[in-house]
mmCIF file of C-alpha atoms in Angstrom:
data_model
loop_
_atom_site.group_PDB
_atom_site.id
_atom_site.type_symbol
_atom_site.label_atom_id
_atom_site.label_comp_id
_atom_site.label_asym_id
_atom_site.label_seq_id
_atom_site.Cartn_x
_atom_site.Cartn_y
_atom_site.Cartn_z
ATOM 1 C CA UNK A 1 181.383 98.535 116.998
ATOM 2 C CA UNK A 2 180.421 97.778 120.721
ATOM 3 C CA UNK A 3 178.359 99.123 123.472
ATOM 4 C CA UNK A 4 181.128 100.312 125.140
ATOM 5 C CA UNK A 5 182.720 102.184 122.041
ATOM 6 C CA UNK A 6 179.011 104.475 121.935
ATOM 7 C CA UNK A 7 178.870 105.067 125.652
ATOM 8 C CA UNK A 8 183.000 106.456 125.748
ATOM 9 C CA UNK A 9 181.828 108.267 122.194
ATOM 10 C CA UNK A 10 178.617 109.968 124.046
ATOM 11 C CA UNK A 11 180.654 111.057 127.200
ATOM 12 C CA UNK A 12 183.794 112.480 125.088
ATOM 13 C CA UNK A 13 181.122 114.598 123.137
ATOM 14 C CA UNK A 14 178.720 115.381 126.165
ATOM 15 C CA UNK A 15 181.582 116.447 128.099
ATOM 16 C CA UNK A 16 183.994 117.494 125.094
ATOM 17 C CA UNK A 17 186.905 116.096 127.097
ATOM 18 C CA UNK A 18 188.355 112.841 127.138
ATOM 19 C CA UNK A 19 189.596 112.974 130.722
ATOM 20 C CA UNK A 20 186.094 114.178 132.004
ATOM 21 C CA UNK A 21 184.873 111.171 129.908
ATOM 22 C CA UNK A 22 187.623 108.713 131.487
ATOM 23 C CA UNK A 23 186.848 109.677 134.827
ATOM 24 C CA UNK A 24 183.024 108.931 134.693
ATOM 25 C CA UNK A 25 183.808 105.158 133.347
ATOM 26 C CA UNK A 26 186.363 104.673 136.047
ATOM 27 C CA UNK A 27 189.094 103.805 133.063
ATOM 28 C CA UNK A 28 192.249 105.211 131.710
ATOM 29 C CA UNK A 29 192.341 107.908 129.302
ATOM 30 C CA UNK A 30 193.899 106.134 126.897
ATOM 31 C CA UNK A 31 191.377 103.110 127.050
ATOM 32 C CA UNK A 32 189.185 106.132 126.080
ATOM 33 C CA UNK A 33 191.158 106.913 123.105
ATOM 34 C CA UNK A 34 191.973 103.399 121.907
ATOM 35 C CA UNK A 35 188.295 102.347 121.794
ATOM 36 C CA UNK A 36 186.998 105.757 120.224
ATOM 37 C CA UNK A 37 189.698 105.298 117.463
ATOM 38 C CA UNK A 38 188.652 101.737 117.178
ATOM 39 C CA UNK A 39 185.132 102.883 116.504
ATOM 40 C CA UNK A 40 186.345 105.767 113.919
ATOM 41 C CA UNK A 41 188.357 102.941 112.355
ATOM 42 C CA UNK A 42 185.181 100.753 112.108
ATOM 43 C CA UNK A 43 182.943 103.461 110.724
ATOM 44 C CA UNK A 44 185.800 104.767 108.514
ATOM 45 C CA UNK A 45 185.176 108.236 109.213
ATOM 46 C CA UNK A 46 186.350 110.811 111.925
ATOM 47 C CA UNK A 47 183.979 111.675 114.909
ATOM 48 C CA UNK A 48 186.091 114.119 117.102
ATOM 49 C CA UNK A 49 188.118 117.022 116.151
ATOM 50 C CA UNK A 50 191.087 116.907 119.001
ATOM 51 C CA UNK A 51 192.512 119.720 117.877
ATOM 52 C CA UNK A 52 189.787 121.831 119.367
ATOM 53 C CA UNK A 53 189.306 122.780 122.911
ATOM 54 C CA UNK A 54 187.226 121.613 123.755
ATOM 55 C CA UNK A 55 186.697 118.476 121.658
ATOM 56 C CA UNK A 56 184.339 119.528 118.865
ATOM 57 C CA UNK A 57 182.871 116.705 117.062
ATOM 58 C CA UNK A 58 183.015 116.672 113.386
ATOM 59 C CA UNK A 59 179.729 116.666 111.159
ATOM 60 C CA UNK A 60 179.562 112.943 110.810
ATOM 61 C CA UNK A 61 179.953 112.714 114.738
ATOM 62 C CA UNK A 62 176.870 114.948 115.296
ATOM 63 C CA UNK A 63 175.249 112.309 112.988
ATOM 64 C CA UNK A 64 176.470 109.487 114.991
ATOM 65 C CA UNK A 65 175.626 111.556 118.692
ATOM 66 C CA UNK A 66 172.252 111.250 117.647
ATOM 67 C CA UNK A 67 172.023 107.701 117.377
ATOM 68 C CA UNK A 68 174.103 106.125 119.536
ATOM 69 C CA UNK A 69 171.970 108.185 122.422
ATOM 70 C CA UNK A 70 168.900 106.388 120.635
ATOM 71 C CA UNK A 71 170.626 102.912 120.567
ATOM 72 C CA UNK A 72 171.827 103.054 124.311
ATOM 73 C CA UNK A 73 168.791 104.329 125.391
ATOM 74 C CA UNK A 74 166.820 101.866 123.585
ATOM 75 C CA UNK A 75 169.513 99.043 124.723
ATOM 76 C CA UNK A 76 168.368 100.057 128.563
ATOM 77 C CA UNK A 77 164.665 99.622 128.021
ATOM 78 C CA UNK A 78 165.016 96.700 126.880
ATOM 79 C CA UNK A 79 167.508 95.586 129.569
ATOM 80 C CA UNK A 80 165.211 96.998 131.873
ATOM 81 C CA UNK A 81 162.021 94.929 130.405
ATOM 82 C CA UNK A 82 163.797 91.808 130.129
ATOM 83 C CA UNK A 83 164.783 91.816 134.232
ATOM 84 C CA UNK A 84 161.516 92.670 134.720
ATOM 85 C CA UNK A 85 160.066 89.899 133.246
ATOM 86 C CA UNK A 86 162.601 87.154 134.712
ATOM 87 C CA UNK A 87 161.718 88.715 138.263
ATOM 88 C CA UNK A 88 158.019 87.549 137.842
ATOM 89 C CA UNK A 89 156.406 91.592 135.999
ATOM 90 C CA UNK A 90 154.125 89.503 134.019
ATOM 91 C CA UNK A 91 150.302 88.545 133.842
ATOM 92 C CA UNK A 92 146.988 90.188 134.314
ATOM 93 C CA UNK A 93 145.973 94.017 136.314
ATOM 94 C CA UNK A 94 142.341 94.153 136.510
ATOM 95 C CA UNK A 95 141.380 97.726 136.197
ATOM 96 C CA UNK A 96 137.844 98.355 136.621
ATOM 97 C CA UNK A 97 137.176 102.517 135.588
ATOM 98 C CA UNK A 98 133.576 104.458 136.046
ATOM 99 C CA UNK A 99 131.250 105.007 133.084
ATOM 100 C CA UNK A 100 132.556 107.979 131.271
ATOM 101 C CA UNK A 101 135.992 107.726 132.448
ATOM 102 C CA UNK A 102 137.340 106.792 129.303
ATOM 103 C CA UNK A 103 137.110 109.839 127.823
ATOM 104 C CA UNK A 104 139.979 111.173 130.348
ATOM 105 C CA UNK A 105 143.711 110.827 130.381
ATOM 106 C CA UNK A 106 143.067 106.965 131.501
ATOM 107 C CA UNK A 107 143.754 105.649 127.594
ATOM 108 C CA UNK A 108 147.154 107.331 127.422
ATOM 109 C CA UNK A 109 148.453 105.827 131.203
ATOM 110 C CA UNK A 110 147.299 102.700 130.162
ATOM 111 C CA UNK A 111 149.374 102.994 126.735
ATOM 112 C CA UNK A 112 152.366 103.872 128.653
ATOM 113 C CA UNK A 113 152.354 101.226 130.984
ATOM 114 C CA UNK A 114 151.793 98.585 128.687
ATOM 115 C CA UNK A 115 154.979 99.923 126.806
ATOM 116 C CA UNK A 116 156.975 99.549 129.555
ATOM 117 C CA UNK A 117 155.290 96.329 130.991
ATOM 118 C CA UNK A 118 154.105 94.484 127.614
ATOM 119 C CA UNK A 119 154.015 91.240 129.288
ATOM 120 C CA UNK A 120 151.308 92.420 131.533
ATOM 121 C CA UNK A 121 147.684 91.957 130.532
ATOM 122 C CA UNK A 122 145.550 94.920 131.610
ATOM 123 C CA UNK A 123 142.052 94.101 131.533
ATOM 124 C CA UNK A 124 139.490 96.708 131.698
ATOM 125 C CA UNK A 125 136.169 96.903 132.908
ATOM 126 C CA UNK A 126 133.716 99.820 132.479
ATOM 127 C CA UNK A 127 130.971 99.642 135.500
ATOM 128 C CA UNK A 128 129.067 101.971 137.911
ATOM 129 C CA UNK A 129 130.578 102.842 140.884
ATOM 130 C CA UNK A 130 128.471 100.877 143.286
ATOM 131 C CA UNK A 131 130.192 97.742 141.413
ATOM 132 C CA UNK A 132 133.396 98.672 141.267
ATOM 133 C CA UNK A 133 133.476 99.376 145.207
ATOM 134 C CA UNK A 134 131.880 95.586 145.400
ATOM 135 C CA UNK A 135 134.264 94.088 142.963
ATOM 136 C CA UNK A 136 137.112 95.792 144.443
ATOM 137 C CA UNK A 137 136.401 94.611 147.931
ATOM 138 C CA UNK A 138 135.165 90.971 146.720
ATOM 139 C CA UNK A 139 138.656 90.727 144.591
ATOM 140 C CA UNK A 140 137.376 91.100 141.172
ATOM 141 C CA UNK A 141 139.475 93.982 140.498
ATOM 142 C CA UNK A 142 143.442 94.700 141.529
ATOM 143 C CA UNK A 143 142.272 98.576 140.836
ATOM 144 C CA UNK A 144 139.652 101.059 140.207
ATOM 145 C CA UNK A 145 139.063 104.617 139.143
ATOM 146 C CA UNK A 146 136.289 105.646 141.241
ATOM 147 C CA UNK A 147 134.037 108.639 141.353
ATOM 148 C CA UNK A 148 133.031 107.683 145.074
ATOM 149 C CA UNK A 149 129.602 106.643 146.050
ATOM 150 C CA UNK A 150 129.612 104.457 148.795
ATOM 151 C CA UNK A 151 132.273 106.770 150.859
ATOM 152 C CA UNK A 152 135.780 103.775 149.732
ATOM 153 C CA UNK A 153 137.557 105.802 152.875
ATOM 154 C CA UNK A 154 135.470 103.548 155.476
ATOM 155 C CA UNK A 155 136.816 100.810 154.233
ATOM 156 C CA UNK A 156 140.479 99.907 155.915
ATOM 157 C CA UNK A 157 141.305 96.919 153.794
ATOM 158 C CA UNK A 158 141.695 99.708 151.132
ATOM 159 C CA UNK A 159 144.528 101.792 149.649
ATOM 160 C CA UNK A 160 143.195 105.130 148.363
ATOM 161 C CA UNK A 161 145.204 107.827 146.211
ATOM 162 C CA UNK A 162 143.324 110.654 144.761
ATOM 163 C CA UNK A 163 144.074 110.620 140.929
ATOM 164 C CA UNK A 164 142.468 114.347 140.019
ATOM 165 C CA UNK A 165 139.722 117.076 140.585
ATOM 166 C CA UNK A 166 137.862 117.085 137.400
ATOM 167 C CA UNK A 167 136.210 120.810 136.362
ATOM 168 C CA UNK A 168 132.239 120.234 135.987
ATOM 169 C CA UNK A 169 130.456 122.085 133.577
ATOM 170 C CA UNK A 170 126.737 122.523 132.830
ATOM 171 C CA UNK A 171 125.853 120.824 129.941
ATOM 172 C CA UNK A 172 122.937 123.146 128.318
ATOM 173 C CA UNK A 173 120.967 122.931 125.166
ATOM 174 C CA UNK A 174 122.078 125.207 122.289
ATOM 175 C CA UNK A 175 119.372 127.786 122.806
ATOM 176 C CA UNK A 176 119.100 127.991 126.519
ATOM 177 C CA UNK A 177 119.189 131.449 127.667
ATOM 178 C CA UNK A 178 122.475 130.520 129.545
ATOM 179 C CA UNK A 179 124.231 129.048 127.224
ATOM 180 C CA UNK A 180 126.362 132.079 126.295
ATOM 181 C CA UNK A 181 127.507 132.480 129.505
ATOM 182 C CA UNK A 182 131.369 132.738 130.066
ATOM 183 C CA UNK A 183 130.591 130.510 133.633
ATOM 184 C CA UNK A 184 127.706 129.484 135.927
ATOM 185 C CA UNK A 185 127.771 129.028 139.366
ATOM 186 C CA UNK A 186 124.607 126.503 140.702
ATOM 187 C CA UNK A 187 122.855 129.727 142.040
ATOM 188 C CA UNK A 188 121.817 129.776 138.671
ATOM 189 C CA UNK A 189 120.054 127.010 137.922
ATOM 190 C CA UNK A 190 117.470 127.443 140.688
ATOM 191 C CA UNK A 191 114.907 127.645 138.180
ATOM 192 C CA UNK A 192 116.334 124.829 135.978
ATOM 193 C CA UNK A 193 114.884 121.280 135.020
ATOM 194 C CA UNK A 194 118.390 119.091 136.123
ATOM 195 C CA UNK A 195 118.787 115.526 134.980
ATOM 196 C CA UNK A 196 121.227 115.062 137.795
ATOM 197 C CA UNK A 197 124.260 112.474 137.129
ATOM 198 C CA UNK A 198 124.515 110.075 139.725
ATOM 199 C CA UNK A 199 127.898 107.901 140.640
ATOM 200 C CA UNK A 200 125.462 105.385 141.916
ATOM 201 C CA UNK A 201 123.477 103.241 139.894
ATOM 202 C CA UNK A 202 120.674 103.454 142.899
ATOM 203 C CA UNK A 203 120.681 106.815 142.584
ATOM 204 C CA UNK A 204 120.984 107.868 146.119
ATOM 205 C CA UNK A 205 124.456 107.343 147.183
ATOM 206 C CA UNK A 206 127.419 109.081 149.700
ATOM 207 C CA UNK A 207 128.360 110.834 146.331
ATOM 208 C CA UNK A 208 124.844 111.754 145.771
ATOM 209 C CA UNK A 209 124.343 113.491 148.898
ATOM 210 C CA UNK A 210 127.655 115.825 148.121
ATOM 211 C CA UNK A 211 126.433 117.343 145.469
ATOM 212 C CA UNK A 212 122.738 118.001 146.318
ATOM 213 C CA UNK A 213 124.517 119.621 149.505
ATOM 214 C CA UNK A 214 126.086 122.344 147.193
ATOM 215 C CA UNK A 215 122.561 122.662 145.885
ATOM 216 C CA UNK A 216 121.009 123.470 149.407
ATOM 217 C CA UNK A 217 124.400 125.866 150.477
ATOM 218 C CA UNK A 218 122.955 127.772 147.139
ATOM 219 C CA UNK A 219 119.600 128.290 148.680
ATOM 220 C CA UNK A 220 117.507 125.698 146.829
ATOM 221 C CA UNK A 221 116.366 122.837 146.346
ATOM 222 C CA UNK A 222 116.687 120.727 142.751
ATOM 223 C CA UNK A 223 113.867 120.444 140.463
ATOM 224 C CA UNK A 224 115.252 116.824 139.660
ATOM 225 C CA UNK A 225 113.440 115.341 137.110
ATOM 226 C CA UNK A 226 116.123 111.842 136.532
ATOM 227 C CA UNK A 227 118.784 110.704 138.717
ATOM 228 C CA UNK A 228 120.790 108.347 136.097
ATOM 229 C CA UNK A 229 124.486 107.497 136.170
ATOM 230 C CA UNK A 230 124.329 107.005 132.101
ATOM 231 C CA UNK A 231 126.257 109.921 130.666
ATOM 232 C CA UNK A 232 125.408 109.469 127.389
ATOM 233 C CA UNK A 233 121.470 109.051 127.907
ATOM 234 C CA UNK A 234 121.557 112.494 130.390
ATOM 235 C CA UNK A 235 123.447 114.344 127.204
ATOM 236 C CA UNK A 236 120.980 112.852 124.706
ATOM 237 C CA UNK A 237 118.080 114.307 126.975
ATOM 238 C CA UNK A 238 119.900 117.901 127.156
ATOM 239 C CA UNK A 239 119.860 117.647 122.993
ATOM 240 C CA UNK A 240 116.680 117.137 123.135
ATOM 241 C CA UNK A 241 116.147 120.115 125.459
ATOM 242 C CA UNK A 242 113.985 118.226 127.985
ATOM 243 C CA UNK A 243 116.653 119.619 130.727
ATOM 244 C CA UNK A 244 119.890 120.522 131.747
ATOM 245 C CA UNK A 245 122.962 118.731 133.878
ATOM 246 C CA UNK A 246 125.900 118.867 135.387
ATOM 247 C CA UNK A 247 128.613 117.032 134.374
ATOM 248 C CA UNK A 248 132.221 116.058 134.380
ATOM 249 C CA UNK A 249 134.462 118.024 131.902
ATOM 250 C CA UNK A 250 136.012 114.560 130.702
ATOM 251 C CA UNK A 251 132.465 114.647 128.594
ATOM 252 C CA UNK A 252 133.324 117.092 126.215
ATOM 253 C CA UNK A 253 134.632 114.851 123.311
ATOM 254 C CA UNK A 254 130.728 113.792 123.306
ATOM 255 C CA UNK A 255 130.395 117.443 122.132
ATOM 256 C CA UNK A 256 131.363 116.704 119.070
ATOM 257 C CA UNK A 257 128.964 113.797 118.372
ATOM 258 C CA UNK A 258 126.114 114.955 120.486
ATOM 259 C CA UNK A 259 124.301 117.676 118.454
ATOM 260 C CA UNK A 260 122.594 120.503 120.199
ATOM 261 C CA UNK A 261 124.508 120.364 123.420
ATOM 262 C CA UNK A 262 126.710 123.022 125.255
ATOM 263 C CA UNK A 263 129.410 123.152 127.935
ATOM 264 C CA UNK A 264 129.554 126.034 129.876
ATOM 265 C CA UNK A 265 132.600 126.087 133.204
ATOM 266 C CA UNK A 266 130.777 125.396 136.595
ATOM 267 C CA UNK A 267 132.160 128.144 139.348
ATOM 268 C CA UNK A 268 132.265 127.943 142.861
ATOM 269 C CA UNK A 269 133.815 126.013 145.740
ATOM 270 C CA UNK A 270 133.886 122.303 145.687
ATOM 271 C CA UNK A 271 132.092 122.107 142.231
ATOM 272 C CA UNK A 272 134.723 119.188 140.480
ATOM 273 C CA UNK A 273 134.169 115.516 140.481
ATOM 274 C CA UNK A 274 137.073 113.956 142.821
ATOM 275 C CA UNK A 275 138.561 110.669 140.797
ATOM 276 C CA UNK A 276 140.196 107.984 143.682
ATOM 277 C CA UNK A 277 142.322 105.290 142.684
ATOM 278 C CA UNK A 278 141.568 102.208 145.311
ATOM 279 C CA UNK A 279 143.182 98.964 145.787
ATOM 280 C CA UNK A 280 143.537 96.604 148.550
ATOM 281 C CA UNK A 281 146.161 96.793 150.571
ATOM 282 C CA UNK A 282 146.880 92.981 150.677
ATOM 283 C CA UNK A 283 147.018 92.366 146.667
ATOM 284 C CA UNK A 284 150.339 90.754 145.987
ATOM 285 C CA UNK A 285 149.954 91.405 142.256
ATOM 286 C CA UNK A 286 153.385 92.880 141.445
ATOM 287 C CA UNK A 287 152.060 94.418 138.347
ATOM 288 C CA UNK A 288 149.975 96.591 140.699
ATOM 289 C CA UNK A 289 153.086 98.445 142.675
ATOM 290 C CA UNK A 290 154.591 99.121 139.856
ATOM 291 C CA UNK A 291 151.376 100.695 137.684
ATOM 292 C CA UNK A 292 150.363 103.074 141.107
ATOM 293 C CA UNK A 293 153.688 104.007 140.850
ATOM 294 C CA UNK A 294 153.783 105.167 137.284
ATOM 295 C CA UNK A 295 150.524 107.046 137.729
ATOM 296 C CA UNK A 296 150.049 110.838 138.275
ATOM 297 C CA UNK A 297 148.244 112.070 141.351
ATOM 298 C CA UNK A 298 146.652 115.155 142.636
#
């Protein structure tokens, strides 16, 4: 049994025709034949019934379909992994993500990446966005997933993509009177106590300044009693019902461990967290083309 032998096999019963399958391999019909009867002779059981029209195949060649997609398909990853890694698709990405993001879809691009590229080390590295925009800029990182804070888009050595919109949602303590709510909109927290989550780790940042904006276009002004950027510190305040925040929806597997704490949908115009991928646009790191590639993007 050969490579060859599965692929004329595959086309004969994808295309139930042994011309159709001929003409697709550029070869004879009877090269066709001779190398599926070669394979039949090899296995020692019949895979096509030519009496049918169109060619049917025969219990043990449904069997055999199966497979032989699963070995030639698993025969062109690796193929494709192998050129890779002669052409130089090896090494290190740098990937530096903001606090919290790990609870998003981030885990499960990574995983697929490094199944395609195993010989590529991704490193990861979990900081505020202040120090990702640094360590971006300075060359510490070949990427970041950045809730923006220091405005990346003023920067022109930088490549921006946005990666997603992220819902916000209040995050309320079990009893609060709003908790039951279907939805909020920030009109309704004008008489709240917020613990407001920052981007920035100084607290007053370009990001800041968005969101305190949709504050002030719903006719108030915040009560604010703690500007952190510490997720899990502002959702271990709201269980302990000293106030409420607003926060991105990627939080809510902290639900589960964080007692005392509800998520209700945030409503209006503008009210999600934007998530940028940046790079710089003169990183030679092969490894990076081909991971901004793979990703999704709003």
């Amino acid at each position: 049994m050969n490579l060859n032998q599965l692929r004329y096999f595959v086309s004969v019963a994808e295309s139930g025709s042994f011309t159709k399958a001929a003409q697709s391999h550029f070869v004879s019909q009877t090269a066709i034949t001779q190398q599926i009867h070669a394979l039949e002779e090899n296995i020692g059981t019949k895979l096509l019934d030519r009496n049918s029209r169109p060619v049917a195949l025969t219990p043990a060649g449904r069997v055999l379909l199966k497979e032989a997609r699963e070995i030639l398909s698993r025969m062109d990853t690796a193929l494709i992994r192998t050129r890779e890694a002669s052409t130089g698709l090896e090494g290190e990405l740098r990937l530096g993500y903001t606090k919290g993001y790990e609870h998003s879809d981030l885990p499960k691009y990574l995983r697929r990446f490094h199944r395609q590229y195993p010989n590529v080390l991704i490193s990861c590295y979990r900081c505020d966005t202040d120090m990702l925009a640094a360590g971006l800029i300075n060359g510490d990182y070949d990427v970041i997933f950045t809730w923006d804070s220091t405005n990346l888009r003023q920067e022109e050595s930088l490549q921006l993509q946005v990666m997603e919109h992220v819902p916000l949602r209040v995050a309320l303590y079990a009893n609060h009177p709003l908790a039951r709510r279907a939805e909020l909109t920030r009109k309704d927290l004008k008489q709240e106590n917020i613990l407001f989550m920052s981007p920035s780790g100084t607290g007053d940042s370009f990001g800041d300044a968005f969101y305190i904006r949709l504050y002030q276009q719903a006719g108030y002004q915040p009560n604010i009693l703690l500007r952190s950027n510490d997720m899990e510190s502002i959702l271990m305040m709201v269980a302990a019902e000293e106030g409420i925040s607003i926060v991105p929806e990627y939080s809510h597997p902290w639900d589960v461990g964080t007692e005392n704490v509800v998520f209700v949908p945030l409503a209006g115009e503008g009210e999600t967290e934007e998530i940028l991928i940046a790079w710089r646009k003169n990183d030679d790191n092969p490894a990076l083309v081909h991971f901004i590639q793979k990703l999704p993007h709003a």
